[in-house]
Coordinates of C-alpha atoms and ligand atoms in Angstrom, one line a residue:
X1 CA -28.9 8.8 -18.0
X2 CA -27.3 6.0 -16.2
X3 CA -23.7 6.4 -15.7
X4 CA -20.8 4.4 -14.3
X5 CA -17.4 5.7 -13.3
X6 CA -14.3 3.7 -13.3
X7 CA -12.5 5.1 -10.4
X8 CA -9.8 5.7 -8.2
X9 CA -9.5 7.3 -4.5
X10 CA -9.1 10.7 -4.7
X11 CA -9.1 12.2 -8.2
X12 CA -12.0 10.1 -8.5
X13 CA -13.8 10.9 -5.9
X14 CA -14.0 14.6 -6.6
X15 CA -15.6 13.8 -10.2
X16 CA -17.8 11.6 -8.7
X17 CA -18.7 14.3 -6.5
X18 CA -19.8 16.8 -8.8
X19 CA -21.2 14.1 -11.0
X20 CA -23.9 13.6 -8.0
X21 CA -24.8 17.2 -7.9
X22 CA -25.1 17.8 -11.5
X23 CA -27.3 14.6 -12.1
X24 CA -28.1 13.4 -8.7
X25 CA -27.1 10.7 -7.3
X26 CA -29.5 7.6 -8.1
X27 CA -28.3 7.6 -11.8
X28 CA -24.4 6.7 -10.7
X29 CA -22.4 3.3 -10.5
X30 CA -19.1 4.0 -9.1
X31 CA -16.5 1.2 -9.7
X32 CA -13.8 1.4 -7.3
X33 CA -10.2 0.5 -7.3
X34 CA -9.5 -1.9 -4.6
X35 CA -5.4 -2.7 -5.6
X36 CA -4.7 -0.3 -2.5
X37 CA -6.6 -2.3 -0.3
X38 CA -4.7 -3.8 2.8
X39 CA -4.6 -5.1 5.9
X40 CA -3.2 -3.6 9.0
X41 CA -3.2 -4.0 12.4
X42 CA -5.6 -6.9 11.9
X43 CA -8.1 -4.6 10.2
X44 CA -9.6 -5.1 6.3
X45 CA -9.1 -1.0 5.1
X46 CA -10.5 -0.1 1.5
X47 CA -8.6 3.0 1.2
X48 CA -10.7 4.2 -2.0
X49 CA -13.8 2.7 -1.6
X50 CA -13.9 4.5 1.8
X51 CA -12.2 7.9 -0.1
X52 CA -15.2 7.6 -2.8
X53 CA -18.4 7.1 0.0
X54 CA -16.7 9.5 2.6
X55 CA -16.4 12.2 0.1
X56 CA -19.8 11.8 -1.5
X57 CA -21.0 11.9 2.6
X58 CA -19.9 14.9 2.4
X59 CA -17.5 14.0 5.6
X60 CA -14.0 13.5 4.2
X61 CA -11.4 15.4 5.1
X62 CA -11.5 17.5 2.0
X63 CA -7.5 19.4 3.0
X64 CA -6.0 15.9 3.1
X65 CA -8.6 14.2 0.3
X66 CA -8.9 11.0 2.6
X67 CA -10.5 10.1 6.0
X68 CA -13.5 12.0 7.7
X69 CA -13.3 15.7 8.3
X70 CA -12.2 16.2 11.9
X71 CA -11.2 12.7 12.7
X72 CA -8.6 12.4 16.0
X73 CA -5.5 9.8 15.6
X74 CA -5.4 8.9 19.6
X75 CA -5.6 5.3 18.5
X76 CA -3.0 5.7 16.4
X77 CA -1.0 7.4 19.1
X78 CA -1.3 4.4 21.5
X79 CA -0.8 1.6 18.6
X80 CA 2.6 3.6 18.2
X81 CA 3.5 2.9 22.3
X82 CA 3.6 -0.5 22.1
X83 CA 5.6 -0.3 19.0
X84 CA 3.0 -1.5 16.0
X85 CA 3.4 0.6 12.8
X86 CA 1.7 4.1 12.7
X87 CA 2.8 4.9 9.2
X88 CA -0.4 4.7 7.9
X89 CA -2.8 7.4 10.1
X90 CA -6.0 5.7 11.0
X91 CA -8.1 8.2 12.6
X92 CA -10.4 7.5 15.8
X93 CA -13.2 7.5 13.3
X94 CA -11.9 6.3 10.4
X95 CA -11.5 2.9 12.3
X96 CA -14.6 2.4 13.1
X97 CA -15.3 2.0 9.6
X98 CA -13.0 -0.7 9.7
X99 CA -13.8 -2.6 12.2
X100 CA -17.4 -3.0 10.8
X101 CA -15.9 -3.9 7.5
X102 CA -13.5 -6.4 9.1
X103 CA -16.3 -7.9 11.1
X104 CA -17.9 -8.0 8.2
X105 CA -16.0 -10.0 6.3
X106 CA -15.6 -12.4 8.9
X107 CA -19.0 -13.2 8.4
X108 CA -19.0 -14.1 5.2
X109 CA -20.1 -10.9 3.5
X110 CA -18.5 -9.9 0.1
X111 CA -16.8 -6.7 -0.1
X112 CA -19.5 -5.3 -2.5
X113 CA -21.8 -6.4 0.8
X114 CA -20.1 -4.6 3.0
X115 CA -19.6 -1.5 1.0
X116 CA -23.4 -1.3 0.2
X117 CA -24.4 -1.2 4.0
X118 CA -21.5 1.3 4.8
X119 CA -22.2 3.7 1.9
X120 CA -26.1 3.3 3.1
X121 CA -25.2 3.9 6.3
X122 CA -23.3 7.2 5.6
X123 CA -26.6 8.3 3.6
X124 CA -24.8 7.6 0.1
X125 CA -27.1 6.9 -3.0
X126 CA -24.5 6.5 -5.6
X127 CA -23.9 2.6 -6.0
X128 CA -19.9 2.4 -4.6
X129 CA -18.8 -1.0 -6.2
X130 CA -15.5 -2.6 -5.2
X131 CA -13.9 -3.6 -8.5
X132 CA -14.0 -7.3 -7.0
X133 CA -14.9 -9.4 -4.2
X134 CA -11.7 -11.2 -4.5
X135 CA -8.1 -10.4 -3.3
X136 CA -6.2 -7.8 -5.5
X137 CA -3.4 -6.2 -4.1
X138 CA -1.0 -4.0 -6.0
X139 CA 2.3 -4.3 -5.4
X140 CA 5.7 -1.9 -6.7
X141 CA 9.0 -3.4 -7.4
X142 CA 12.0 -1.4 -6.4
X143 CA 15.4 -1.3 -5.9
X144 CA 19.0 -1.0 -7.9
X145 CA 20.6 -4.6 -7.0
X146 CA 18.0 -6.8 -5.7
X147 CA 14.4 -6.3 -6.3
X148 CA 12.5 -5.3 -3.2
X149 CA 8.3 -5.6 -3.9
X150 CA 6.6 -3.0 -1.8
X151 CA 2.6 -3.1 -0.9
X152 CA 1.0 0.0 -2.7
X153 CA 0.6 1.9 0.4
X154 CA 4.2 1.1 1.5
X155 CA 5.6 2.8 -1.7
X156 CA 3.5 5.8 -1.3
X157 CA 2.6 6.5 2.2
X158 CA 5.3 4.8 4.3
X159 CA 8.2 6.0 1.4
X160 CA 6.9 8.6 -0.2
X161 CA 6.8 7.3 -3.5
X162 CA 10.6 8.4 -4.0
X163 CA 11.8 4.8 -5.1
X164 CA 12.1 4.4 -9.0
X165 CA 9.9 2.1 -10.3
X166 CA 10.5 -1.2 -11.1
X167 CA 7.4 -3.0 -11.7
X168 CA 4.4 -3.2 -10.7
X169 CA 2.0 -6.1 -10.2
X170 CA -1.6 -6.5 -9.8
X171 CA -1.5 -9.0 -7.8
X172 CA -4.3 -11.9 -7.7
X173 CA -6.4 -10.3 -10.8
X174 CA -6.0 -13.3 -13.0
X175 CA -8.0 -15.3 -10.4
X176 CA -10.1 -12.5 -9.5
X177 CA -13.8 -12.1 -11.0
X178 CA -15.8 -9.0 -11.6
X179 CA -18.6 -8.7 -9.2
X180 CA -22.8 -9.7 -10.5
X181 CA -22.9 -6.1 -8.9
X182 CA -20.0 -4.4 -11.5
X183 CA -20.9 -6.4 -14.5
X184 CA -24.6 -5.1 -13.9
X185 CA -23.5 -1.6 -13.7
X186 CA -21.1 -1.6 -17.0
X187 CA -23.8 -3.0 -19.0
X188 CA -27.2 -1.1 -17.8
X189 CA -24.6 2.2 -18.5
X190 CA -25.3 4.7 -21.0
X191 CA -22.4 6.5 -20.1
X192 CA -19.0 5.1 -18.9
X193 CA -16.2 7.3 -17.7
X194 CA -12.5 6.9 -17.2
X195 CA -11.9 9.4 -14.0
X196 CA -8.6 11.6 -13.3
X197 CA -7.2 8.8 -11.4
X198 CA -3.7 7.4 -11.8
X199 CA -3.9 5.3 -15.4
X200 CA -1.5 3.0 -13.9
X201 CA -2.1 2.4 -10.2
X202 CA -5.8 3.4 -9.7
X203 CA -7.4 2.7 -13.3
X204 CA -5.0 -0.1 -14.2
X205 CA -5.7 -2.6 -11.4
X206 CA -9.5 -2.6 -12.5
X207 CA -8.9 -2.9 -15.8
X208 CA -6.9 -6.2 -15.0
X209 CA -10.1 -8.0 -13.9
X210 CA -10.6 -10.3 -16.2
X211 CA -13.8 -9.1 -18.0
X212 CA -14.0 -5.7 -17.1
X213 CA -12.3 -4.7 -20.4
X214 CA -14.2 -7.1 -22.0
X215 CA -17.1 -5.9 -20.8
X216 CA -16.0 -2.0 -22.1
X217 CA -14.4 -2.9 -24.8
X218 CA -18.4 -4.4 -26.0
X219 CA -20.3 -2.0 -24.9
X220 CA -22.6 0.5 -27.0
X221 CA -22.2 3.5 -24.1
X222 CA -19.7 6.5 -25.0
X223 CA -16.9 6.0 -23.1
X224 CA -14.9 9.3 -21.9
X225 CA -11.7 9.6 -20.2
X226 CA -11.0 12.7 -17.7
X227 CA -7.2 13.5 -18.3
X228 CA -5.4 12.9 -14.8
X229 CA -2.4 15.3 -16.7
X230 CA -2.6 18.9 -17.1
X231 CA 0.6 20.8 -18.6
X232 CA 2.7 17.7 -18.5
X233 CA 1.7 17.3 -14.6
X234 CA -0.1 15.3 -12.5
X235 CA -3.2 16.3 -11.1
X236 CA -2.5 14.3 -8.3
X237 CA 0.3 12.6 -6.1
X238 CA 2.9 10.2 -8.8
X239 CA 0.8 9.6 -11.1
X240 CA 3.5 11.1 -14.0
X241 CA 6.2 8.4 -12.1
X242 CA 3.8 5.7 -13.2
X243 CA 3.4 7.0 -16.7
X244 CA 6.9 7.0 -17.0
X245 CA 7.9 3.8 -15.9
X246 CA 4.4 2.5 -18.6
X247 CA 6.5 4.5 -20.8
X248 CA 3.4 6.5 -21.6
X249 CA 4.0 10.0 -22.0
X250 CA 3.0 12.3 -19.5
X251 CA 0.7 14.0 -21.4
X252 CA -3.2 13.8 -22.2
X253 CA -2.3 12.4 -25.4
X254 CA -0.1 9.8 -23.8
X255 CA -3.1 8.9 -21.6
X256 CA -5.3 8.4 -24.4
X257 CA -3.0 6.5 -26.3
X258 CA -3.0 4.3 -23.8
X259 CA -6.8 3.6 -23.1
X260 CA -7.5 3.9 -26.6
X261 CA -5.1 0.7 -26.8
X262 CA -6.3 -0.9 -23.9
X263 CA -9.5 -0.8 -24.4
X264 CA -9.3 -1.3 -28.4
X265 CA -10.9 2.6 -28.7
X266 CA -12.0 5.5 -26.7
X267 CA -14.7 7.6 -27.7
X268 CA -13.8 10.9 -25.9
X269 CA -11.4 12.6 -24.5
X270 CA -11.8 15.5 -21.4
X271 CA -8.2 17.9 -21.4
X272 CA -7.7 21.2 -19.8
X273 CA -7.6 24.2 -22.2
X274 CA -3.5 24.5 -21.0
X275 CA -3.2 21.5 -23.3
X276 CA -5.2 22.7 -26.5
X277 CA -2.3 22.1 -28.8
X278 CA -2.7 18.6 -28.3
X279 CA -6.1 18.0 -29.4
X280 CA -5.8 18.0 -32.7
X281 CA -3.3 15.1 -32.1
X282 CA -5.6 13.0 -30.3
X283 CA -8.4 13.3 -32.7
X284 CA -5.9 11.9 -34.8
X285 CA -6.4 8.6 -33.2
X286 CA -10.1 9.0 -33.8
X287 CA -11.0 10.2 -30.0
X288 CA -13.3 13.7 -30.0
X289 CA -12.0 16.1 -27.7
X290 CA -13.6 19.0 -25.2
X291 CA -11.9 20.9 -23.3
X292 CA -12.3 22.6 -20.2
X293 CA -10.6 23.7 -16.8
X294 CA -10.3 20.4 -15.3
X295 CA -8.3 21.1 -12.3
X296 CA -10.7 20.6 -9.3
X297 CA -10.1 22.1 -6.0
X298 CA -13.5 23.5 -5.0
X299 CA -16.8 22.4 -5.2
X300 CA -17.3 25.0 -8.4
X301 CA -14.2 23.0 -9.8
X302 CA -15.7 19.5 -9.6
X303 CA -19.3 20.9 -10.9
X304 CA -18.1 22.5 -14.0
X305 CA -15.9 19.6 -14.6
X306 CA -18.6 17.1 -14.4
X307 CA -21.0 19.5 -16.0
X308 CA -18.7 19.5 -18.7
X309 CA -18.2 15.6 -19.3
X310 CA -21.9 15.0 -18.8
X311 CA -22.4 17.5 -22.2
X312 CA -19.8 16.3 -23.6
X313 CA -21.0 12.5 -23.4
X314 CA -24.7 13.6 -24.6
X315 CA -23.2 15.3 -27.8
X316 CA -20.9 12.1 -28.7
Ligands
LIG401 N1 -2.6 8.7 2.6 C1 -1.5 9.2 3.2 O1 -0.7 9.9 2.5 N2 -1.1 9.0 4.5 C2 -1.9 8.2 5.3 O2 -1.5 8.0 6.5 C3 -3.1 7.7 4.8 C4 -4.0 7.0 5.6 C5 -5.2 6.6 5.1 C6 -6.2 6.0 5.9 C7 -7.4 5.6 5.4 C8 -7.7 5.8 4.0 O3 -8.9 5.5 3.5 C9 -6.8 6.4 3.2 C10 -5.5 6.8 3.7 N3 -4.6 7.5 2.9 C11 -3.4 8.0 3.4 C12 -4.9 7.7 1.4 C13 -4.4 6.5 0.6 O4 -3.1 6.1 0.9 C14 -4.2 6.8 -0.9 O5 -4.4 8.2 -1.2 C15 -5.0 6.0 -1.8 O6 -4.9 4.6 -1.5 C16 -4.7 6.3 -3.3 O7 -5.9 6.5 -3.8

């Protein structure tokens, strides 16, 4: 069965991770958020592309959920000498990923280009597809008088997501274009899930490319959403913050109001068992339910989680 997964960094990356060892990895299409994406110290870094093809490496850092396992931050350490901003930690190897992809780009190759050789490189057969070749960056608007508008990685990394949230803007995705590469993948699918990554800030920005939700919103595959909310929680970093200011509540239900809205129907639904009493809600709205433990720390985690959405997606 060929499957694509609409994706953030690292919620994403750990379903796509199991997804690979339950049915292998030449049978997956990864579709990556790239609204994170931003340039620094003269260097073009993909946070969750690179999150998504170090992890199915099997070389990220799995503690910290981003950069390669074992990575030193001397760089860094020197950048921060001569005063440059060392907010966001680049480790020694990290950047050697981005150098190639800056270089890269400098040539003329398109993101999904560039992507392709690195996830090759790093022995990866899932497909990792940048949502777009062209420029999307998400921004966050904050502030109590004026309105400040923070890059994404400013608001989380450099503030620690504490600001309330304003706004938010995807910025560039009305001119931007779904890659040959993504449209290919969404339409050869048989299967098409929604992973736990932020609704708002991870699956959001994709969703915004003109004709991706077209394209899902036509097609004949099941598609399944992986609640990101267990127990009224996040399962990772502020991803209830965004619900909130969406004014979705933070609940599975709440998420699958949403894509069932956005994407004119949802066919399925993946909660934890701590939420059971609101599935019979959700099937309300015409969306089948499973449920599961869905909270992944371990490699077990991620495999019974994707073993579970893969059965679930056969029986719809
Ligand atoms: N997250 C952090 O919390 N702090 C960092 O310094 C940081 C650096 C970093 C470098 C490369 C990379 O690929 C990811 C990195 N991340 C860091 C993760 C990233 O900010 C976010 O988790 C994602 O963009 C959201 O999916």
């Amino acid at each position: 069965m060929r499957i694509a997964v609409v994706a953030g960094g690292v919620g994403g990356s750990k379903f796509l991770w199991g997804l690979a060892q339950e049915v292998g990895e030449e049978s997956l299409s990864a579709i990556v958020n790239t609204g994170d994406d931003i340039e620094l110290h003269g260097l073009a870094i993909s946070p969750d592309v690179d999150i998504v093809t170090y992890t199915l490496a099997g070389l990220v850092d799995t503690d910290k959920g981003w950069g390669f396992a074992g990575d030193t931050f001397h760089c860094m350490e020197v950048l921060a000498k001569y005063g440059q901003p060392a907010w966001f930690k680049l480790g020694d190897r990290d950047l050697g990923t981005h150098l190639f992809r800056t270089q890269a780009l400098r040539q003329g190759r398109r993101p999904t280009e560039v992507a392709d050789a690195i996830r090759r490189a790093l022995g990866v057969r899932v497909r990792v597809l940048p949502m777009t070749d062209d420029p999307v960056t998400t921004h966050i608007l904050v502030g109590d008088g004026p309105i400040r508008h923070l890059h994404f990685q400013e608001y989380l990394v450099q503030r620690g997501a504490v600001d309330e949230i304003r706004g938010i803007e995807y910025r560039g995705s009305a001119r931007a274009h779904p890659s040959p590469e993504v449209l290919a993948a969404l339409r050869e699918a048989e299967a098409i899930f929604l992973a736990p990554s932020n609704p708002v800030a991870s699956i959001g920005p994709i969703l915004a490319v003109p004709g991706i939700c077209e394209c899902l919103r036509g097609s004949q595959a099941p598609i399944v959403a992986i609640s990101p909310v267990v127990g009224g929680q996040s399962l990772k970093g502020p991803t209830d913050k965004f619900l909130r200011w969406a004014k979705v509540e933070v609940s599975p239900m709440g998420v699958a109001r949403l894509y069932d809205s956005v994407l004119d129907g949802l066919d399925g639904m993946l909660i934890d068992r701590a939420d059971a009493g609101e599935a019979a809600r959700i099937e309300e709205l015409g969306i089948r339910v499973r449920m599961e433990e869905i909270v992944m720390r371990g490699p077990e985690d991620k495999r019974r989680v994707a073993r579970a959405a893969v059965k679930f997606v056969e029986e719809l």
